[in-house]
Tab-separated table of N, CA and C in Angstrom:
chain	number	residue	atom	x	y	z
S	1	MET	N	10.131	-13.892	4.192
S	1	MET	CA	9.678	-12.714	4.738
S	1	MET	C	10.595	-11.879	5.584
S	2	ALA	N	10.660	-10.721	5.458
S	2	ALA	CA	11.527	-9.780	6.159
S	2	ALA	C	11.228	-9.683	7.517
S	3	GLU	N	11.972	-9.304	8.328
S	3	GLU	CA	11.979	-9.178	9.654
S	3	GLU	C	11.535	-7.878	10.068
S	4	LEU	N	10.499	-7.453	10.951
S	4	LEU	CA	10.191	-6.089	11.236
S	4	LEU	C	10.915	-5.972	12.615
S	5	PRO	N	11.504	-4.533	12.670
S	5	PRO	CA	11.076	-3.483	11.704
S	5	PRO	C	12.251	-3.666	10.476
S	6	LEU	N	11.517	-2.881	9.440
S	6	LEU	CA	12.049	-3.007	8.290
S	6	LEU	C	11.885	-1.419	7.917
S	7	ARG	N	13.269	-1.135	7.453
S	7	ARG	CA	13.568	0.177	7.342
S	7	ARG	C	13.932	0.569	5.591
S	8	ASP	N	13.607	1.622	5.162
S	8	ASP	CA	13.978	1.703	3.808
S	8	ASP	C	15.006	2.687	3.252
S	9	ARG	N	15.353	3.108	2.101
S	9	ARG	CA	16.535	3.767	2.042
S	9	ARG	C	16.692	5.280	2.448
S	10	VAL	N	15.723	5.866	2.782
S	10	VAL	CA	15.391	7.139	3.271
S	10	VAL	C	15.157	7.084	4.882
S	11	GLY	N	15.095	5.900	5.587
S	11	GLY	CA	14.977	5.801	7.090
S	11	GLY	C	13.724	5.767	7.673
S	12	ASN	N	12.563	5.433	6.602
S	12	ASN	CA	11.159	5.268	6.967
S	12	ASN	C	11.314	3.871	7.711
S	13	VAL	N	10.509	3.345	8.537
S	13	VAL	CA	10.401	2.283	9.055
S	13	VAL	C	8.991	1.836	9.193
S	14	LEU	N	8.956	0.418	8.926
S	14	LEU	CA	7.989	-0.423	8.970
S	14	LEU	C	7.655	-1.105	10.284
S	15	VAL	N	6.817	-0.633	11.136
S	15	VAL	CA	7.041	-1.133	12.584
S	15	VAL	C	6.482	-2.488	12.844
S	16	ASP	N	5.274	-2.439	12.319
S	16	ASP	CA	4.273	-3.557	12.638
S	16	ASP	C	3.419	-3.762	10.939
S	17	ILE	N	2.843	-5.013	11.161
S	17	ILE	CA	1.488	-5.137	10.361
S	17	ILE	C	0.673	-6.309	11.130
S	18	ARG	N	-0.419	-5.459	11.263
S	18	ARG	CA	-1.424	-6.446	11.919
S	18	ARG	C	-2.542	-6.623	11.354
S	19	PHE	N	-2.830	-8.095	10.902
S	19	PHE	CA	-4.342	-8.777	10.300
S	19	PHE	C	-5.432	-8.487	11.147
S	20	THR	N	-6.295	-7.806	10.679
S	20	THR	CA	-7.304	-6.821	11.769
S	20	THR	C	-8.850	-7.233	10.909
S	21	ALA	N	-9.741	-6.708	11.709
S	21	ALA	CA	-11.232	-6.662	11.276
S	21	ALA	C	-11.423	-4.940	11.014
S	22	GLU	N	-12.247	-4.763	10.054
S	22	GLU	CA	-12.311	-3.417	9.718
S	22	GLU	C	-12.900	-2.471	11.268
S	23	SER	N	-13.599	-3.105	11.846
S	23	SER	CA	-14.179	-2.481	13.038
S	23	SER	C	-12.884	-1.645	13.937
S	24	GLU	N	-11.716	-2.292	13.708
S	24	GLU	CA	-10.554	-1.712	14.483
S	24	GLU	C	-10.069	-0.464	14.097
S	25	LEU	N	-10.559	-0.079	12.780
S	25	LEU	CA	-10.433	1.361	12.187
S	25	LEU	C	-10.879	2.593	13.022
S	26	ALA	N	-11.938	2.149	13.875
S	26	ALA	CA	-12.767	3.047	14.217
S	26	ALA	C	-11.939	3.917	15.411
S	27	SER	N	-10.993	3.027	15.898
S	27	SER	CA	-9.919	3.697	16.972
S	27	SER	C	-9.143	4.826	16.589
S	28	PHE	N	-9.089	4.970	14.896
S	28	PHE	CA	-7.897	5.658	14.496
S	28	PHE	C	-8.620	7.013	14.230
S	29	ASP	N	-8.198	8.364	14.013
S	29	ASP	CA	-8.527	9.473	13.343
S	29	ASP	C	-7.915	9.547	12.305
S	30	ASP	N	-8.208	10.541	11.316
S	30	ASP	CA	-7.621	10.807	10.040
S	30	ASP	C	-6.057	11.337	10.212
S	31	ARG	N	-5.635	11.795	11.721
S	31	ARG	CA	-4.330	12.201	11.788
S	31	ARG	C	-3.308	11.185	12.026
S	32	SER	N	-3.998	10.066	12.991
S	32	SER	CA	-3.239	9.009	13.186
S	32	SER	C	-3.072	7.787	12.158
S	33	MET	N	-4.238	7.960	11.510
S	33	MET	CA	-4.282	7.297	10.018
S	33	MET	C	-4.476	7.781	8.705
S	34	PRO	N	-3.638	8.477	8.476
S	34	PRO	CA	-3.887	9.369	7.073
S	34	PRO	C	-3.913	8.791	5.746
S	35	LEU	N	-3.539	7.614	5.782
S	35	LEU	CA	-3.050	6.732	4.342
S	35	LEU	C	-3.927	5.575	4.312
S	36	SER	N	-4.347	4.947	3.120
S	36	SER	CA	-4.829	3.738	2.943
S	36	SER	C	-4.031	3.354	1.666
S	37	LEU	N	-3.622	2.136	1.601
S	37	LEU	CA	-3.021	1.330	0.495
S	37	LEU	C	-3.949	0.203	-0.056
S	38	VAL	N	-3.580	-0.145	-1.343
S	38	VAL	CA	-4.352	-1.284	-2.028
S	38	VAL	C	-3.129	-2.142	-2.415
S	39	VAL	N	-3.458	-3.466	-2.114
S	39	VAL	CA	-2.852	-4.564	-2.579
S	39	VAL	C	-3.643	-5.478	-3.535
S	40	VAL	N	-3.214	-5.177	-4.824
S	40	VAL	CA	-4.078	-5.656	-6.007
S	40	VAL	C	-3.420	-6.927	-6.291
S	41	GLY	N	-4.007	-8.044	-5.938
S	41	GLY	CA	-3.680	-9.415	-6.414
S	41	GLY	C	-3.885	-9.956	-7.744
S	42	LEU	N	-3.242	-10.493	-8.211
S	42	LEU	CA	-3.604	-11.438	-9.738
S	42	LEU	C	-2.794	-12.349	-9.769
S	43	ALA	N	-3.376	-13.934	-9.504
S	43	ALA	CA	-2.689	-15.108	-9.140
S	43	ALA	C	-1.720	-14.915	-8.036
S	44	ASP	N	-0.441	-15.063	-8.584
S	44	ASP	CA	0.550	-14.911	-7.514
S	44	ASP	C	1.162	-13.601	-7.591
S	45	ALA	N	0.657	-12.633	-8.066
S	45	ALA	CA	1.527	-11.373	-8.321
S	45	ALA	C	0.814	-10.209	-7.372
S	46	VAL	N	1.386	-9.118	-7.353
S	46	VAL	CA	0.858	-7.865	-6.732
S	46	VAL	C	1.262	-6.703	-7.568
S	47	LEU	N	0.407	-5.847	-7.924
S	47	LEU	CA	0.457	-4.857	-8.810
S	47	LEU	C	1.090	-3.734	-7.908
S	48	MET	N	2.489	-3.389	-8.582
S	48	MET	CA	3.554	-2.111	-8.084
S	48	MET	C	3.273	-1.071	-9.239
S	49	MET	N	3.287	0.138	-8.662
S	49	MET	CA	3.201	1.130	-9.708
S	49	MET	C	4.655	1.965	-9.477
S	50	LEU	N	4.938	2.739	-10.543
S	50	LEU	CA	6.106	3.255	-10.481
S	50	LEU	C	5.650	4.819	-9.924
S	51	ASN	N	6.199	5.324	-8.802
S	51	ASN	CA	5.899	6.669	-8.548
S	51	ASN	C	6.884	7.609	-9.109
S	52	GLY	N	6.459	8.223	-10.089
S	52	GLY	CA	7.390	9.140	-10.824
S	52	GLY	C	8.259	10.198	-9.952
S	53	LEU	N	7.504	10.692	-8.700
S	53	LEU	CA	8.096	11.778	-8.133
S	53	LEU	C	9.225	11.290	-7.144
S	54	ARG	N	8.818	10.001	-6.581
S	54	ARG	CA	9.759	9.379	-5.604
S	54	ARG	C	10.708	8.532	-6.249
S	55	GLY	N	10.335	8.060	-7.502
S	55	GLY	CA	11.540	7.166	-8.180
S	55	GLY	C	11.659	5.835	-8.036
S	56	TYR	N	10.429	5.377	-7.394
S	56	TYR	CA	10.419	3.896	-6.864
S	56	TYR	C	9.128	3.413	-6.831
S	57	TRP	N	9.047	1.918	-7.009
S	57	TRP	CA	7.712	1.153	-7.041
S	57	TRP	C	7.241	0.976	-5.740
S	58	GLU	N	5.810	1.130	-5.938
S	58	GLU	CA	5.303	1.136	-4.729
S	58	GLU	C	3.871	0.517	-4.585
S	59	LEU	N	2.997	0.456	-3.731
S	59	LEU	CA	1.615	-0.032	-3.641
S	59	LEU	C	0.887	1.153	-4.335
S	60	PRO	N	-0.366	1.100	-4.911
S	60	PRO	CA	-1.185	2.079	-4.850
S	60	PRO	C	-2.095	2.602	-3.610
S	61	GLY	N	-2.020	3.925	-3.494
S	61	GLY	CA	-2.766	4.477	-2.371
S	61	GLY	C	-1.915	5.903	-2.225
S	62	GLY	N	-2.816	6.273	-1.014
S	62	GLY	CA	-2.602	7.992	-0.843
S	62	GLY	C	-3.111	8.333	0.457
S	63	LEU	N	-3.236	9.476	0.686
S	63	LEU	CA	-3.627	10.192	1.764
S	63	LEU	C	-5.191	10.491	1.858
S	64	ARG	N	-5.953	10.167	2.866
S	64	ARG	CA	-7.037	10.414	2.962
S	64	ARG	C	-7.592	12.066	2.898
S	65	GLU	N	-8.727	12.176	2.390
S	65	GLU	CA	-9.190	13.689	2.212
S	65	GLU	C	-10.128	13.723	3.216
S	66	PRO	N	-10.312	15.196	3.570
S	66	PRO	CA	-11.230	15.369	4.767
S	66	PRO	C	-12.293	14.727	4.748
S	67	GLY	N	-12.864	14.300	5.798
S	67	GLY	CA	-14.092	13.565	5.923
S	67	GLY	C	-14.252	12.184	5.476
S	68	GLU	N	-13.038	11.980	4.650
S	68	GLU	CA	-13.079	10.666	3.737
S	68	GLU	C	-12.674	9.330	4.854
S	69	SER	N	-13.421	8.085	4.754
S	69	SER	CA	-13.055	7.073	5.452
S	69	SER	C	-11.761	6.222	4.868
S	70	PRO	N	-11.038	5.465	5.649
S	70	PRO	CA	-10.105	4.893	4.939
S	70	PRO	C	-10.446	3.852	3.901
S	71	ARG	N	-11.393	3.406	3.634
S	71	ARG	CA	-12.166	2.707	2.555
S	71	ARG	C	-12.389	3.611	1.321
S	72	GLN	N	-13.150	4.842	1.856
S	72	GLN	CA	-13.379	5.525	0.423
S	72	GLN	C	-11.851	6.156	-0.028
S	73	ALA	N	-10.910	6.383	0.668
S	73	ALA	CA	-9.662	6.655	0.140
S	73	ALA	C	-8.952	5.616	-0.624
S	74	ALA	N	-8.964	4.475	-0.295
S	74	ALA	CA	-8.489	3.267	-0.844
S	74	ALA	C	-8.955	3.265	-2.332
S	75	ILE	N	-10.358	3.522	-2.194
S	75	ILE	CA	-11.441	3.164	-3.470
S	75	ILE	C	-11.007	4.364	-4.473
S	76	ARG	N	-10.736	5.548	-3.879
S	76	ARG	CA	-10.433	6.683	-4.726
S	76	ARG	C	-8.960	6.768	-5.025
S	77	GLU	N	-8.328	6.370	-4.500
S	77	GLU	CA	-6.689	6.372	-4.793
S	77	GLU	C	-6.647	5.244	-5.776
S	78	LEU	N	-7.047	4.264	-5.794
S	78	LEU	CA	-7.063	2.844	-6.639
S	78	LEU	C	-7.316	3.450	-7.966
S	79	ALA	N	-8.693	3.983	-8.178
S	79	ALA	CA	-9.125	4.336	-9.367
S	79	ALA	C	-8.138	5.844	-9.900
S	80	GLU	N	-7.794	6.570	-9.196
S	80	GLU	CA	-6.918	7.686	-9.721
S	80	GLU	C	-5.724	7.327	-10.086
S	81	GLU	N	-5.096	6.330	-9.509
S	81	GLU	CA	-3.534	5.900	-9.433
S	81	GLU	C	-3.337	4.923	-10.810
S	82	THR	N	-4.443	4.067	-10.744
S	82	THR	CA	-4.229	2.945	-11.775
S	82	THR	C	-5.450	2.734	-12.919
S	83	GLY	N	-6.424	3.475	-12.706
S	83	GLY	CA	-7.632	3.168	-13.621
S	83	GLY	C	-8.624	2.355	-13.229
S	84	ILE	N	-8.272	1.525	-11.960
S	84	ILE	CA	-9.183	0.136	-11.746
S	84	ILE	C	-10.412	0.971	-11.034
S	85	ARG	N	-11.306	0.641	-11.285
S	85	ARG	CA	-12.645	1.336	-10.355
S	85	ARG	C	-13.357	-0.130	-9.712
S	86	THR	N	-13.121	-0.159	-8.548
S	86	THR	CA	-13.874	-1.293	-8.095
S	86	THR	C	-14.187	-0.673	-6.404
S	87	THR	N	-15.404	-1.357	-6.052
S	87	THR	CA	-15.457	-1.212	-4.696
S	87	THR	C	-15.272	-2.530	-3.926
S	88	ALA	N	-15.003	-3.425	-4.610
S	88	ALA	CA	-14.735	-5.018	-3.838
S	88	ALA	C	-13.481	-5.040	-3.367
S	89	LEU	N	-13.144	-4.246	-2.305
S	89	LEU	CA	-11.834	-4.246	-1.382
S	89	LEU	C	-12.120	-4.826	-0.084
S	90	ASP	N	-11.356	-5.520	0.721
S	90	ASP	CA	-11.385	-6.213	1.988
S	90	ASP	C	-10.402	-5.661	2.735
S	91	LEU	N	-10.463	-4.953	3.962
S	91	LEU	CA	-9.544	-4.589	4.932
S	91	LEU	C	-8.640	-5.824	5.089
S	92	ALA	N	-7.412	-5.760	4.826
S	92	ALA	CA	-6.285	-6.788	5.367
S	92	ALA	C	-5.613	-6.581	6.354
S	93	ALA	N	-5.111	-5.325	6.434
S	93	ALA	CA	-4.218	-5.143	7.802
S	93	ALA	C	-4.162	-3.553	8.058
S	94	VAL	N	-3.573	-3.661	9.125
S	94	VAL	CA	-3.265	-2.048	9.761
S	94	VAL	C	-1.482	-2.093	9.960
S	95	VAL	N	-1.005	-1.138	9.044
S	95	VAL	CA	0.270	-1.292	9.343
S	95	VAL	C	0.946	0.327	10.225
S	96	GLU	N	1.971	0.045	10.837
S	96	GLU	CA	2.411	1.112	11.618
S	96	GLU	C	3.734	1.497	11.172
S	97	PHE	N	3.715	3.005	10.953
S	97	PHE	CA	5.340	3.114	10.476
S	97	PHE	C	5.844	4.397	11.566
S	98	GLU	N	7.493	4.423	11.285
S	98	GLU	CA	7.863	5.537	12.157
S	98	GLU	C	8.513	6.271	10.463
S	99	LEU	N	8.111	7.464	10.314
S	99	LEU	CA	8.305	8.262	8.979
S	99	LEU	C	9.278	9.284	9.450
S	100	VAL	N	9.961	9.597	8.413
S	100	VAL	CA	11.441	10.473	8.622
S	100	VAL	C	10.962	11.958	8.201
S	101	ARG	N	10.282	12.117	6.973
S	101	ARG	CA	10.027	13.661	6.738
S	101	ARG	C	8.768	14.043	6.467
S	102	PRO	N	8.364	15.033	7.347
S	102	PRO	CA	8.679	15.018	8.615
S	102	PRO	C	8.473	13.715	9.637
S	103	ALA	N	9.497	13.908	10.832
S	103	ALA	CA	9.356	12.804	11.655
S	103	ALA	C	7.895	12.860	12.320
S	104	ARG	N	7.534	11.480	12.207
S	104	ARG	CA	6.042	11.403	12.800
S	104	ARG	C	5.749	9.572	12.857
S	105	HIS	N	4.517	9.487	13.534
S	105	HIS	CA	4.581	8.053	13.915
S	105	HIS	C	2.813	7.712	13.389
S	106	GLU	N	2.747	6.953	12.473
S	106	GLU	CA	1.399	6.827	11.823
S	106	GLU	C	0.780	5.451	11.517
S	107	TYR	N	-0.234	5.323	11.262
S	107	TYR	CA	-0.634	4.063	10.703
S	107	TYR	C	-1.360	4.282	9.271
S	108	ALA	N	-1.534	3.010	8.673
S	108	ALA	CA	-2.264	3.067	7.436
S	108	ALA	C	-3.167	1.799	7.179
S	109	ALA	N	-4.397	2.099	6.463
S	109	ALA	CA	-5.215	0.813	6.444
S	109	ALA	C	-4.803	0.258	5.041
S	110	VAL	N	-4.724	-1.079	5.050
S	110	VAL	CA	-4.359	-1.723	3.896
S	110	VAL	C	-5.427	-2.452	3.368
S	111	TYR	N	-5.963	-2.501	2.484
S	111	TYR	CA	-6.902	-3.006	1.609
S	111	TYR	C	-6.337	-4.093	0.672
S	112	ARG	N	-7.130	-4.986	0.404
S	112	ARG	CA	-6.691	-6.043	-0.948
S	112	ARG	C	-7.890	-5.989	-1.704
S	113	THR	N	-7.628	-6.477	-3.129
S	113	THR	CA	-8.518	-6.803	-3.788
S	113	THR	C	-7.838	-7.778	-4.965
S	114	ASP	N	-8.459	-8.928	-5.192
S	114	ASP	CA	-8.129	-9.559	-6.320
S	114	ASP	C	-8.913	-9.692	-7.687
S	115	LEU	N	-7.957	-9.712	-8.541
S	115	LEU	CA	-8.728	-9.830	-10.021
S	115	LEU	C	-8.339	-11.030	-10.515
S	116	LYS	N	-9.299	-11.045	-11.777
S	116	LYS	CA	-9.450	-12.601	-12.303
S	116	LYS	C	-8.774	-12.143	-13.590
S	117	ALA	N	-8.704	-11.068	-14.097
S	117	ALA	CA	-7.740	-10.769	-15.689
S	117	ALA	C	-7.160	-9.613	-15.341
S	118	VAL	N	-5.940	-9.466	-16.329
S	118	VAL	CA	-5.227	-8.129	-16.407
S	118	VAL	C	-5.941	-7.126	-16.398
S	119	PRO	N	-5.891	-5.919	-15.866
S	119	PRO	CA	-6.828	-4.482	-16.006
S	119	PRO	C	-6.153	-3.633	-16.996
S	120	ARG	N	-6.848	-2.946	-17.668
S	120	ARG	CA	-6.400	-1.737	-18.546
S	120	ARG	C	-5.713	-0.773	-17.459
S	121	LEU	N	-4.359	-0.494	-17.376
S	121	LEU	CA	-3.812	0.108	-16.517
S	121	LEU	C	-3.835	1.661	-17.041
S	122	VAL	N	-3.850	2.679	-16.315
S	122	VAL	CA	-3.711	3.849	-17.030
S	122	VAL	C	-2.633	4.820	-16.446
S	123	VAL	N	-1.679	5.003	-17.213
S	123	VAL	CA	-0.360	5.904	-16.893
S	123	VAL	C	-0.824	7.265	-16.472
S	124	ASN	N	-0.501	7.938	-15.385
S	124	ASN	CA	-0.897	9.162	-14.915
S	124	ASN	C	0.291	10.116	-14.282
S	125	ASP	N	-0.166	11.163	-13.809
S	125	ASP	CA	0.641	11.917	-13.046
S	125	ASP	C	1.362	11.292	-11.862
S	126	GLU	N	0.549	10.402	-11.334
S	126	GLU	CA	1.031	9.838	-10.128
S	126	GLU	C	1.683	8.315	-10.383
S	127	ALA	N	1.382	7.843	-11.174
S	127	ALA	CA	1.767	6.480	-11.864
S	127	ALA	C	2.642	6.339	-12.960
S	128	SER	N	3.726	6.295	-13.182
S	128	SER	CA	4.535	6.516	-14.592
S	128	SER	C	4.583	5.076	-15.406
S	129	ASP	N	4.459	3.989	-14.760
S	129	ASP	CA	4.203	2.410	-15.191
S	129	ASP	C	3.825	1.801	-14.089
S	130	PHE	N	3.554	0.408	-14.666
S	130	PHE	CA	3.182	-0.606	-13.632
S	130	PHE	C	4.111	-1.821	-13.794
S	131	GLN	N	3.958	-2.673	-12.756
S	131	GLN	CA	4.417	-4.104	-12.981
S	131	GLN	C	3.820	-5.044	-12.021
S	132	TRP	N	3.934	-6.272	-12.396
S	132	TRP	CA	3.211	-7.259	-11.727
S	132	TRP	C	4.523	-8.047	-11.004
S	133	TRP	N	4.439	-7.800	-9.810
S	133	TRP	CA	5.864	-8.406	-8.817
S	133	TRP	C	5.092	-9.673	-8.266
S	134	ILE	N	6.181	-10.696	-8.404
S	134	ILE	CA	5.797	-11.934	-7.589
S	134	ILE	C	6.756	-11.869	-6.049
S	135	PRO	N	5.620	-11.929	-5.315
S	135	PRO	CA	6.301	-11.726	-3.961
S	135	PRO	C	7.217	-12.827	-3.267
S	136	HIS	N	7.560	-13.884	-3.991
S	136	HIS	CA	8.647	-14.964	-3.484
S	136	HIS	C	9.916	-14.576	-4.102
S	137	THR	N	9.851	-13.508	-4.918
S	137	THR	CA	11.315	-13.198	-5.527
S	137	THR	C	11.491	-11.783	-4.960
S	138	PRO	N	12.758	-11.572	-4.734
S	138	PRO	CA	13.480	-10.352	-4.047
S	138	PRO	C	13.082	-9.103	-4.739
S	139	PRO	N	12.526	-7.921	-3.979
S	139	PRO	CA	12.358	-6.638	-4.745
S	139	PRO	C	13.376	-6.305	-5.154
S	140	ALA	N	13.331	-5.522	-6.548
S	140	ALA	CA	14.481	-4.860	-7.095
S	140	ALA	C	14.930	-3.580	-6.054
S	141	VAL	N	16.197	-3.136	-6.460
S	141	VAL	CA	16.496	-1.944	-5.885
S	141	VAL	C	15.729	-0.699	-5.748
S	142	ASP	N	15.096	-0.730	-7.012
S	142	ASP	CA	14.281	0.651	-7.029
S	142	ASP	C	12.709	0.422	-6.557
S	143	MET	N	12.584	-0.576	-5.710
S	143	MET	CA	11.150	-0.801	-4.968
S	143	MET	C	11.180	-0.839	-3.612
S	144	SER	N	10.262	0.026	-3.164
S	144	SER	CA	10.003	0.323	-1.808
S	144	SER	C	9.807	-1.129	-1.171
S	145	PRO	N	11.000	-1.443	-0.338
S	145	PRO	CA	11.175	-2.505	0.494
S	145	PRO	C	10.004	-2.782	1.705
S	146	ILE	N	9.348	-1.463	1.981
S	146	ILE	CA	8.271	-1.637	2.831
S	146	ILE	C	6.982	-1.877	2.100
S	147	ASP	N	6.932	-1.129	1.080
S	147	ASP	CA	5.780	-1.759	0.327
S	147	ASP	C	5.674	-3.100	-0.348
S	148	ALA	N	6.636	-3.385	-0.506
S	148	ALA	CA	7.038	-4.961	-1.102
S	148	ALA	C	6.515	-5.845	0.073
S	149	GLU	N	7.248	-5.654	1.193
S	149	GLU	CA	6.933	-6.409	2.463
S	149	GLU	C	5.442	-6.498	2.722
S	150	ILE	N	4.619	-5.393	2.690
S	150	ILE	CA	3.198	-5.151	2.875
S	150	ILE	C	2.626	-6.248	2.133
S	151	GLY	N	3.019	-5.854	0.911
S	151	GLY	CA	2.390	-6.747	-0.598
S	151	GLY	C	2.320	-8.189	-0.318
S	152	ARG	N	3.789	-8.652	-0.112
S	152	ARG	CA	4.170	-10.212	0.460
S	152	ARG	C	3.162	-10.330	1.327
S	153	ARG	N	3.111	-10.078	2.583
S	153	ARG	CA	2.352	-10.553	3.642
S	153	ARG	C	0.926	-10.559	3.363
S	154	VAL	N	0.320	-9.343	2.581
S	154	VAL	CA	-0.979	-9.628	2.489
S	154	VAL	C	-1.305	-10.520	1.514
S	155	LEU	N	-0.550	-10.553	0.215
S	155	LEU	CA	-1.106	-11.519	-0.539
S	155	LEU	C	-0.737	-13.181	-0.195
S	156	GLU	N	0.060	-13.230	0.681
S	156	GLU	CA	0.558	-14.476	1.338
S	156	GLU	C	-0.233	-15.056	2.555
S	157	LEU	N	-0.332	-14.043	3.278
S	157	LEU	CA	-0.921	-14.492	4.663
S	157	LEU	C	-2.147	-13.984	5.045
S	158	SER	N	-2.730	-13.223	4.277
S	158	SER	CA	-4.207	-12.743	4.706
S	158	SER	C	-5.468	-13.667	4.167
């Protein structure tokens, strides 16, 4: 496991990851926690998607829409980005970031779902490819080290 804080190639920092109960999310509004991520586990692997706009592998997830809860955003983003349609998500963690473009401090809800079989994944505007990454192996240079560390910790520790 990498030590925190962990910085990516553009200067974003993963400050902390806390394993917590969903009731803790009530203390965050959609400005302080605008993002939900999903760790999709299959055996000992984590699903990573290639974000064509950013050019690197990352976890499925994205921004909350107005009035949307972190859970609702995770369910919607997972379906939009991968084609996986499920409501069987468990809150795994809250992560804390220092982001650079624009400079801001924010949190994300991280959910986990475990699959029994390889799903049919759908390439789309947001995800141009998919891979199953084994967390005990080093992330590739084109993989977000922040997302890799979140995926590793959620799969191995939650």
